[in-house]
């Protein structure tokens, strides 16, 4: 009886008997993948000096990983649904380990960027299969709690990257950041082979290779235009050409997905307001969190003068807040009490407020207190918003598309990461260049400081950089707040539509049976909304 259950997509109404141990294994695999999204932030000074990396090089070292993942996540999810989630999880661990080895031994910026892109391929397979396995091995009564733990690890991975990177850099050279992934990948391979059950759809869709190519090229070109704008000018042919290419290719991706029988991303999902609201929120949570960490680690090291480990420790309160709130179940209880839209609105508002607090209270060289407050508020926002949105996305997609659903969730997060680094980094560079025109030709802040003529000029450059950071944080806060309110509005409207549909069906059945109480289901609109979050939208 147990053997066939391990091969079916829906393992059991009671969940897999080793589900919590399996959750621990896949969360470990997920953690190392997500750490690598932000672990390089504290290594920026080392990379600029040892590899002669420019600001654009560093951004590509970060974005190459995120963008390749974002472009391949949907295809990885579709492949997992068709060929087996356990199998794809093991392939992803192997590719991630090999890519980490190459990255740790890289001797130039180009080699490191290429290795990071290779790691992104393995990371795409890992991220889609972990969430898909969670959905398959847990029944509806435990799934929200399991996704909450999964989201906690996701948040911890992003937020703890600078701390982990700082610890490693304080004892080893920068390449050790990647080499430490290798034993984790090996342990993960053994554990997955022994514990994780295989699950797949008997007649899954073929992977959409052209769709993956189009989405990767389109997103890469768009972010390249954003990164290159401050350096080459927003009106330059290089920037305009790549921006046009990105928009055109992404438009082609949408048209392709609409006209093929087995699309990587079914565009009809976007007719579901719950799906659209969760999509908007997921992108902007990642946008605000990752973009902010990218800026903060530079502020702590370049302006306040902290070392890598000290900088990592000072960003840790965000991760600790996320872990504390999620593991104590605060977010899950708030969702049950107030509903998903209200919790997402509250979480995104906290995230925006934290960004404002960091910009207003933590800027300049006045100290760390204001930044600490902002980090804690941001952590509270992430802890509330991220699990609720992940569950909303997965519940809006049919269960047999669990891999694709996980791919959508991961793609949005990765795209938000790359967009946050690119957009907020571009705002920083533009503001910095406007305040210190003499530093426009410098490839990075250290280069500008090295070229400064005397202590006064160095202080002027530091002040300009701090002002650029403040502007970037405020821009991120506005984007996060607006997106959060929009996401909550769409989710609330979707719940009302589903509740009204359920009431109409119940009323029809009641009238057919000769019962007058057709309006009774409308009295519990919040319950209907919460049930929709757990089970997916009504037809």
Coordinates of C-alpha atoms in Angstrom, one line a residue:
X1 CA 0.0 0.0 0.0
X2 CA 2.8 2.4 0.8
X3 CA 4.8 1.8 -2.3
X4 CA 2.1 3.0 -4.8
X5 CA 1.3 6.0 -2.6
X6 CA 4.9 7.2 -3.1
X7 CA 4.4 7.4 -6.8
X8 CA 1.1 9.2 -6.9
X9 CA 0.9 13.0 -7.0
X10 CA -1.6 12.9 -4.1
X11 CA 0.2 10.7 -1.6
X12 CA -2.5 10.4 1.0
X13 CA -5.3 12.3 2.7
X14 CA -3.3 12.0 6.0
X15 CA 0.1 13.1 4.5
X16 CA 3.2 11.1 4.1
X17 CA 4.3 9.3 7.4
X18 CA 7.8 10.9 7.2
X19 CA 6.6 14.3 6.0
X20 CA 8.2 16.4 8.7
X21 CA 11.6 14.8 8.2
X22 CA 11.3 15.2 4.5
X23 CA 10.4 18.8 5.0
X24 CA 13.6 19.3 7.0
X25 CA 15.7 17.7 4.2
X26 CA 14.2 19.9 1.4
X27 CA 14.4 23.0 3.5
X28 CA 18.2 22.4 3.9
X29 CA 18.6 22.1 0.2
X30 CA 16.5 25.2 -0.3
X31 CA 18.5 27.2 2.3
X32 CA 21.8 26.9 0.5
X33 CA 20.2 28.0 -2.8
X34 CA 18.6 31.0 -1.3
X35 CA 21.7 32.0 0.8
X36 CA 23.5 32.4 -2.5
X37 CA 21.1 35.2 -3.6
X38 CA 22.5 37.6 -0.9
X39 CA 25.7 36.0 0.3
X40 CA 27.8 38.0 -2.2
X41 CA 26.6 41.4 -0.8
X42 CA 29.2 41.5 2.0
X43 CA 31.9 40.2 -0.4
X44 CA 31.6 43.3 -2.7
X45 CA 34.8 45.0 -1.3
X46 CA 36.8 41.8 -1.7
X47 CA 35.5 41.3 -5.3
X48 CA 36.2 44.8 -6.3
X49 CA 39.8 44.6 -5.0
X50 CA 40.8 40.9 -5.8
X51 CA 39.0 40.5 -9.1
X52 CA 39.1 44.2 -10.2
X53 CA 35.3 44.1 -10.5
X54 CA 33.3 47.2 -11.3
X55 CA 29.9 48.1 -9.9
X56 CA 28.3 46.6 -13.0
X57 CA 30.4 43.4 -12.7
X58 CA 29.2 43.0 -9.1
X59 CA 25.6 43.5 -10.1
X60 CA 25.9 40.9 -12.8
X61 CA 27.6 38.5 -10.3
X62 CA 24.4 38.8 -8.3
X63 CA 21.9 39.1 -11.1
X64 CA 23.3 36.3 -13.3
X65 CA 22.3 33.8 -10.6
X66 CA 18.8 35.3 -10.0
X67 CA 18.0 35.8 -13.7
X68 CA 18.9 32.3 -14.9
X69 CA 16.8 30.9 -12.0
X70 CA 13.9 33.2 -12.9
X71 CA 14.0 32.2 -16.6
X72 CA 14.2 28.4 -15.9
X73 CA 11.9 28.0 -12.9
X74 CA 8.8 27.4 -14.9
X75 CA 10.4 24.9 -17.2
X76 CA 12.0 23.2 -14.2
X77 CA 8.6 23.0 -12.5
X78 CA 7.0 21.5 -15.7
X79 CA 9.8 19.0 -16.0
X80 CA 9.4 18.0 -12.3
X81 CA 5.6 17.4 -12.9
X82 CA 6.3 15.2 -15.9
X83 CA 9.5 13.3 -15.1
X84 CA 9.4 13.2 -11.3
X85 CA 10.0 15.7 -8.5
X86 CA 12.5 13.6 -6.6
X87 CA 14.5 13.0 -9.8
X88 CA 14.7 16.7 -10.6
X89 CA 15.6 17.5 -7.0
X90 CA 18.6 15.2 -7.2
X91 CA 19.7 16.6 -10.6
X92 CA 19.4 20.1 -9.2
X93 CA 21.6 19.3 -6.1
X94 CA 24.2 17.8 -8.4
X95 CA 24.3 20.8 -10.8
X96 CA 24.3 23.3 -7.9
X97 CA 27.3 21.5 -6.3
X98 CA 29.3 21.5 -9.5
X99 CA 28.5 25.2 -10.2
X100 CA 29.6 26.1 -6.6
X101 CA 33.0 24.3 -7.2
X102 CA 33.6 26.3 -10.4
X103 CA 32.6 29.6 -8.7
X104 CA 34.8 29.0 -5.7
X105 CA 37.8 28.5 -8.0
X106 CA 37.0 31.5 -10.4
X107 CA 39.9 33.8 -11.2
X108 CA 38.1 36.6 -13.0
X109 CA 34.8 38.5 -13.0
X110 CA 33.7 36.8 -16.2
X111 CA 34.4 33.3 -14.8
X112 CA 32.5 34.0 -11.6
X113 CA 29.5 35.4 -13.6
X114 CA 29.4 32.3 -15.8
X115 CA 29.7 30.0 -12.8
X116 CA 26.9 31.9 -11.0
X117 CA 24.7 31.4 -14.1
X118 CA 25.4 27.7 -14.0
X119 CA 24.5 27.5 -10.3
X120 CA 21.2 29.2 -11.2
X121 CA 20.3 26.2 -13.4
X122 CA 20.6 23.8 -10.4
X123 CA 18.9 26.3 -8.2
X124 CA 15.9 26.5 -10.5
X125 CA 15.4 22.7 -10.2
X126 CA 15.8 22.8 -6.5
X127 CA 13.4 25.7 -5.8
X128 CA 10.5 24.3 -7.9
X129 CA 10.7 20.8 -6.5
X130 CA 11.0 21.7 -2.8
X131 CA 7.6 23.6 -2.8
X132 CA 6.0 21.0 -5.1
X133 CA 7.0 18.2 -2.7
X134 CA 5.6 20.1 0.3
X135 CA 2.3 20.5 -1.5
X136 CA 2.2 16.8 -2.3
X137 CA 3.2 15.2 1.0
X138 CA 1.1 17.4 3.3
X139 CA -2.7 17.3 3.5
X140 CA -4.9 20.4 3.6
X141 CA -5.0 20.5 7.4
X142 CA -1.2 20.8 7.7
X143 CA -0.2 22.4 4.4
X144 CA -0.5 26.0 5.5
X145 CA 1.7 25.3 8.5
X146 CA 4.2 23.5 6.3
X147 CA 4.3 26.3 3.7
X148 CA 4.8 28.7 6.6
X149 CA 8.0 26.8 7.6
X150 CA 9.1 26.6 4.0
X151 CA 8.6 30.4 3.7
X152 CA 10.5 30.9 6.9
X153 CA 13.5 29.1 5.4
X154 CA 13.1 31.1 2.2
X155 CA 13.1 34.4 4.2
X156 CA 16.0 33.2 6.4
X157 CA 18.0 32.3 3.3
X158 CA 17.7 35.7 1.8
X159 CA 18.2 37.7 5.0
X160 CA 20.9 35.6 6.6
X161 CA 23.1 35.6 3.4
X162 CA 25.1 38.7 4.5
X163 CA 25.7 37.2 8.0
X164 CA 26.8 33.9 6.6
X165 CA 29.0 35.6 4.0
X166 CA 30.5 37.9 6.6
X167 CA 31.4 34.9 8.9
X168 CA 33.1 33.1 6.1
X169 CA 35.0 36.1 4.8
X170 CA 36.2 36.8 8.4
X171 CA 38.0 33.5 8.4
X172 CA 38.6 32.5 4.7
X173 CA 38.9 34.0 1.2
X174 CA 35.8 34.9 -0.8
X175 CA 35.8 31.6 -2.8
X176 CA 35.0 29.6 0.4
X177 CA 31.4 31.2 0.2
X178 CA 30.8 28.8 -2.7
X179 CA 32.9 25.8 -1.7
X180 CA 31.0 25.3 1.5
X181 CA 27.9 24.5 -0.6
X182 CA 29.5 21.3 -1.9
X183 CA 29.2 19.1 1.3
X184 CA 25.7 20.4 1.8
X185 CA 24.8 19.3 -1.7
X186 CA 26.3 15.8 -1.1
X187 CA 24.4 15.4 2.2
X188 CA 21.2 16.5 0.4
X189 CA 21.7 14.0 -2.4
X190 CA 22.0 11.1 0.1
X191 CA 19.0 12.3 2.2
X192 CA 16.8 12.9 -0.8
X193 CA 17.6 9.5 -2.3
X194 CA 16.6 7.7 1.0
X195 CA 13.7 9.8 2.2
X196 CA 11.9 11.8 -0.5
X197 CA 9.1 9.8 -2.3
X198 CA 8.8 10.1 -6.1
X199 CA 5.7 11.9 -7.4
X200 CA 4.7 13.0 -10.9
X201 CA 1.8 13.4 -13.2
X202 CA 1.3 10.3 -15.4
X203 CA 0.8 12.4 -18.6
X204 CA 2.6 15.7 -17.7
X205 CA 3.1 18.5 -20.2
X206 CA 6.3 18.7 -22.3
X207 CA 8.8 21.3 -21.1
X208 CA 8.4 24.5 -23.0
X209 CA 12.0 25.1 -24.1
X210 CA 11.3 28.1 -26.3
X211 CA 9.2 29.7 -23.6
X212 CA 12.2 29.3 -21.2
X213 CA 14.5 30.8 -23.7
X214 CA 12.3 33.8 -24.4
X215 CA 11.6 34.5 -20.7
X216 CA 15.3 34.3 -19.8
X217 CA 16.4 36.6 -22.7
X218 CA 13.6 39.0 -22.0
X219 CA 14.3 39.4 -18.3
X220 CA 18.0 39.5 -18.7
X221 CA 17.8 42.3 -21.4
X222 CA 15.4 44.3 -19.3
X223 CA 17.5 44.2 -16.1
X224 CA 20.7 44.9 -18.2
X225 CA 19.1 48.1 -19.4
X226 CA 18.3 49.1 -15.8
X227 CA 21.9 48.4 -14.7
X228 CA 23.5 50.2 -17.6
X229 CA 21.3 53.3 -17.5
X230 CA 23.3 55.3 -15.0
X231 CA 26.6 54.4 -16.5
X232 CA 25.8 54.9 -20.2
X233 CA 22.9 57.3 -20.0
X234 CA 19.2 56.5 -20.1
X235 CA 18.9 57.9 -23.6
X236 CA 21.9 56.0 -25.0
X237 CA 21.5 53.6 -27.9
X238 CA 22.9 50.7 -25.8
X239 CA 20.3 51.2 -23.0
X240 CA 17.3 51.9 -25.3
X241 CA 18.2 48.9 -27.6
X242 CA 18.4 46.4 -24.7
X243 CA 15.2 47.8 -23.1
X244 CA 13.4 47.5 -26.4
X245 CA 14.8 43.9 -26.8
X246 CA 13.6 43.0 -23.3
X247 CA 10.1 44.3 -23.8
X248 CA 9.8 42.8 -27.2
X249 CA 11.0 39.3 -26.2
X250 CA 8.8 39.3 -23.1
X251 CA 5.8 40.3 -25.3
X252 CA 6.8 37.4 -27.6
X253 CA 6.9 35.1 -24.6
X254 CA 3.3 36.0 -23.7
X255 CA 2.1 35.5 -27.3
X256 CA 3.8 32.1 -27.5
X257 CA 2.3 31.0 -24.2
X258 CA -1.1 32.0 -25.4
X259 CA -0.9 30.0 -28.6
X260 CA 0.7 26.6 -27.7
X261 CA -1.3 23.6 -26.3
X262 CA 1.1 23.0 -23.4
X263 CA 2.3 26.5 -22.2
X264 CA 4.9 26.8 -19.5
X265 CA 2.8 29.5 -17.9
X266 CA -0.9 29.4 -18.6
X267 CA -1.8 33.0 -19.1
X268 CA -5.4 32.3 -18.2
X269 CA -4.2 32.2 -14.6
X270 CA -4.0 35.9 -14.8
X271 CA -7.8 36.1 -15.0
X272 CA -7.8 34.9 -11.4
X273 CA -7.6 38.0 -9.2
X274 CA -6.2 36.0 -6.3
X275 CA -3.4 34.9 -8.5
X276 CA -2.7 38.4 -9.8
X277 CA -2.7 39.9 -6.3
X278 CA -0.4 37.3 -4.9
X279 CA 1.9 37.7 -8.0
X280 CA 2.2 41.5 -7.4
X281 CA 2.9 41.1 -3.7
X282 CA 5.5 38.3 -4.2
X283 CA 7.5 40.3 -6.6
X284 CA 7.6 43.4 -4.4
X285 CA 8.4 41.6 -1.2
X286 CA 11.5 40.2 -2.9
X287 CA 12.1 43.6 -4.6
X288 CA 12.1 45.5 -1.2
X289 CA 14.0 42.9 0.8
X290 CA 16.8 41.9 -1.6
X291 CA 17.3 45.4 -2.9
X292 CA 17.5 46.8 0.6
X293 CA 20.0 44.2 1.7
X294 CA 22.1 45.0 -1.4
X295 CA 22.2 48.7 -0.4
X296 CA 22.6 48.1 3.4
X297 CA 25.6 45.9 3.2
X298 CA 27.4 48.6 1.2
X299 CA 26.3 51.3 3.5
X300 CA 27.6 49.4 6.6
X301 CA 31.0 48.7 5.0
X302 CA 31.7 51.8 2.8
X303 CA 30.1 54.5 4.9
X304 CA 30.1 53.2 8.5
X305 CA 33.3 51.3 8.1
X306 CA 32.3 47.9 9.4
X307 CA 34.0 44.7 8.3
X308 CA 32.2 41.9 6.4
X309 CA 31.3 39.9 9.5
X310 CA 30.3 43.0 11.4
X311 CA 28.1 44.1 8.5
X312 CA 26.5 40.6 8.3
X313 CA 25.8 40.6 12.1
X314 CA 24.1 44.0 11.8
X315 CA 21.7 42.8 9.1
X316 CA 20.8 39.7 11.1
X317 CA 17.9 41.2 13.1
X318 CA 15.7 41.0 10.0
X319 CA 16.3 37.3 9.6
X320 CA 15.8 36.7 13.4
X321 CA 12.5 38.6 13.3
X322 CA 11.3 36.5 10.4
X323 CA 12.2 33.2 12.0
X324 CA 10.8 34.2 15.4
X325 CA 7.4 35.3 14.1
X326 CA 7.0 32.4 11.6
X327 CA 8.0 29.6 14.0
X328 CA 5.7 30.9 16.7
X329 CA 2.8 30.8 14.1
X330 CA 1.9 34.5 14.4
X331 CA 1.3 34.9 10.7
X332 CA -0.8 31.7 10.4
X333 CA -3.0 32.8 13.4
X334 CA -3.5 36.3 11.9
X335 CA -4.5 34.8 8.5
X336 CA -7.2 32.7 10.3
X337 CA -8.4 35.7 12.3
X338 CA -8.2 38.6 9.8
X339 CA -7.9 36.9 6.3
X340 CA -5.2 36.7 3.8
X341 CA -5.7 40.2 2.2
X342 CA -5.5 42.0 5.5
X343 CA -2.4 40.2 6.5
X344 CA -0.7 40.8 3.2
X345 CA -1.6 44.5 3.4
X346 CA -0.2 44.7 7.0
X347 CA 3.0 42.9 6.0
X348 CA 3.7 45.0 3.0
X349 CA 3.0 48.2 5.0
X350 CA 5.5 47.1 7.6
X351 CA 8.1 46.3 4.9
X352 CA 7.6 49.8 3.4
X353 CA 7.8 51.4 6.9
X354 CA 11.0 49.6 7.6
X355 CA 12.6 50.9 4.4
X356 CA 11.5 54.5 5.3
X357 CA 12.9 54.1 8.8
X358 CA 16.3 53.0 7.5
X359 CA 16.3 55.9 5.0
X360 CA 15.4 58.5 7.5
X361 CA 16.8 57.2 10.8
X362 CA 19.7 55.0 9.6
X363 CA 21.3 57.2 6.9
X364 CA 24.5 59.1 7.0
X365 CA 27.1 58.2 9.5
X366 CA 24.9 58.8 12.6
X367 CA 24.9 55.2 13.8
X368 CA 23.1 51.9 13.7
X369 CA 20.1 52.4 16.0
X370 CA 17.7 53.7 13.3
X371 CA 18.8 50.9 10.9
X372 CA 18.2 48.3 13.6
X373 CA 14.6 49.5 14.1
X374 CA 14.0 49.5 10.4
X375 CA 15.4 46.0 10.0
X376 CA 13.1 44.6 12.7
X377 CA 10.0 46.3 11.2
X378 CA 11.0 44.9 7.7
X379 CA 11.4 41.4 9.2
X380 CA 7.9 41.6 10.7
X381 CA 6.5 42.6 7.3
X382 CA 8.3 39.8 5.5
X383 CA 7.1 37.2 8.1
X384 CA 3.5 38.2 7.6
X385 CA 3.4 38.7 3.9
X386 CA 5.5 36.0 2.3
X387 CA 3.8 32.8 3.6
X388 CA 0.4 34.2 2.9
X389 CA 1.3 35.0 -0.7
X390 CA 3.0 31.7 -1.3
X391 CA -0.1 29.9 -0.1
X392 CA -2.4 32.1 -2.2
X393 CA -0.4 31.4 -5.4
X394 CA -0.3 27.7 -4.8
X395 CA -4.1 27.6 -4.0
X396 CA -4.9 29.4 -7.2
X397 CA -3.2 26.7 -9.4
X398 CA -4.6 23.2 -9.9
X399 CA -2.9 20.5 -7.7
X400 CA -1.7 18.6 -10.7
X401 CA 0.3 21.7 -11.7
X402 CA 2.1 21.8 -8.3
X403 CA 5.6 22.0 -10.0
X404 CA 4.5 24.8 -12.3
X405 CA 2.9 26.6 -9.4
X406 CA 6.2 26.3 -7.4
X407 CA 8.0 27.6 -10.5
X408 CA 5.7 30.6 -10.7
X409 CA 6.3 31.4 -7.0
X410 CA 10.0 31.0 -7.4
X411 CA 10.2 32.9 -10.6
X412 CA 8.4 35.9 -9.1
X413 CA 10.8 35.9 -6.1
X414 CA 13.9 35.6 -8.2
X415 CA 12.7 38.3 -10.7
X416 CA 11.9 40.5 -7.7
X417 CA 15.4 39.9 -6.4
X418 CA 17.1 40.8 -9.6
X419 CA 14.8 43.8 -10.1
X420 CA 15.4 45.1 -6.6
X421 CA 19.1 45.0 -7.0
X422 CA 19.0 46.5 -10.5
X423 CA 16.4 49.3 -9.8
X424 CA 17.5 50.4 -6.4
X425 CA 21.2 50.1 -7.5
X426 CA 20.4 52.2 -10.5
X427 CA 18.7 54.9 -8.4
X428 CA 21.7 54.9 -6.0
X429 CA 24.2 55.2 -8.9
X430 CA 22.2 58.0 -10.6
X431 CA 21.9 60.0 -7.3
X432 CA 25.6 59.4 -6.5
X433 CA 26.7 60.6 -9.9
X434 CA 24.5 63.7 -9.7
X435 CA 25.9 64.7 -6.4
X436 CA 29.6 64.0 -7.2
X437 CA 30.0 64.6 -11.0
X438 CA 33.8 64.0 -10.7
X439 CA 33.1 60.4 -9.6
X440 CA 30.9 59.6 -12.6
X441 CA 33.8 58.0 -14.4
X442 CA 34.7 55.8 -11.4
X443 CA 33.5 52.2 -11.7
X444 CA 32.7 51.8 -8.0
X445 CA 32.7 53.7 -4.7
X446 CA 36.2 52.4 -3.7
X447 CA 37.5 53.6 -7.0
X448 CA 36.0 57.1 -6.5
X449 CA 37.5 57.2 -3.0
X450 CA 40.9 56.2 -4.3
X451 CA 40.7 59.0 -6.8
X452 CA 39.6 61.6 -4.3
X453 CA 41.8 64.6 -3.8
X454 CA 42.2 64.9 0.0
X455 CA 40.0 64.1 3.1
X456 CA 37.4 66.7 2.3
X457 CA 36.7 65.2 -1.2
X458 CA 36.5 61.7 0.4
X459 CA 33.9 62.9 2.9
X460 CA 32.0 64.5 0.1
X461 CA 31.9 61.2 -1.8
X462 CA 30.8 59.3 1.3
X463 CA 28.0 61.8 1.9
X464 CA 26.9 61.5 -1.7
X465 CA 26.8 57.7 -1.5
X466 CA 24.8 57.9 1.7
X467 CA 22.3 60.3 0.1
X468 CA 22.0 57.9 -2.8
X469 CA 21.3 55.1 -0.5
X470 CA 18.6 57.1 1.3
X471 CA 16.9 58.0 -2.0
X472 CA 17.0 54.3 -3.1
X473 CA 15.3 53.1 0.1
X474 CA 12.6 55.7 -0.2
X475 CA 11.9 54.6 -3.8
X476 CA 11.7 51.0 -2.7
X477 CA 9.3 51.9 0.1
X478 CA 6.9 53.7 -2.3
X479 CA 6.9 50.7 -4.7
X480 CA 6.4 48.1 -1.9
X481 CA 3.5 50.0 -0.2
X482 CA 1.7 50.7 -3.5
X483 CA 2.1 47.0 -4.6
X484 CA 1.0 45.7 -1.2
X485 CA -2.2 47.7 -1.2
X486 CA -3.0 46.6 -4.8
X487 CA -2.3 43.0 -3.9
X488 CA -4.6 43.1 -0.9
X489 CA -7.4 44.8 -2.9
X490 CA -7.3 42.2 -5.6
X491 CA -7.2 39.3 -3.1
X492 CA -10.2 40.8 -1.2
X493 CA -12.2 41.1 -4.4
X494 CA -11.3 37.5 -5.4
X495 CA -12.6 36.3 -2.0
X496 CA -15.8 38.2 -2.4
X497 CA -16.4 36.7 -5.9
X498 CA -15.7 33.2 -4.6
X499 CA -17.9 33.7 -1.5
X500 CA -20.7 35.0 -3.7
X501 CA -20.3 32.1 -6.1
X502 CA -20.5 29.6 -3.2
X503 CA -23.6 31.4 -1.8
X504 CA -25.3 31.2 -5.2
X505 CA -24.6 27.5 -5.5
X506 CA -25.8 26.8 -2.0
X507 CA -28.9 28.9 -2.6
X508 CA -29.7 27.0 -5.8
X509 CA -29.4 23.6 -4.0
X510 CA -31.5 24.9 -1.1
X511 CA -34.3 26.0 -3.4
X512 CA -34.2 22.7 -5.3
X513 CA -34.7 21.0 -1.9
X514 CA -37.5 23.3 -0.9
X515 CA -35.4 25.1 1.8
X516 CA -35.8 28.9 2.2
X517 CA -32.4 29.5 3.8
X518 CA -30.5 30.3 0.6
X519 CA -28.7 33.4 2.0
X520 CA -27.1 31.6 5.0
X521 CA -23.7 31.0 3.5
X522 CA -23.2 34.8 2.8
X523 CA -23.0 35.4 6.5
X524 CA -19.5 33.8 6.7
X525 CA -17.6 35.6 4.0
X526 CA -14.3 35.5 5.8
X527 CA -14.6 31.8 6.3
X528 CA -15.3 31.3 2.6
X529 CA -12.3 33.4 1.8
X530 CA -10.0 31.4 4.1
X531 CA -11.3 28.1 2.7
X532 CA -10.5 29.5 -0.8
X533 CA -7.0 30.2 0.3
X534 CA -6.5 26.6 1.4
X535 CA -8.3 24.8 -1.4
X536 CA -8.0 27.1 -4.4
X537 CA -10.5 29.2 -6.3
X538 CA -14.0 28.1 -7.2
X539 CA -14.4 27.2 -10.8

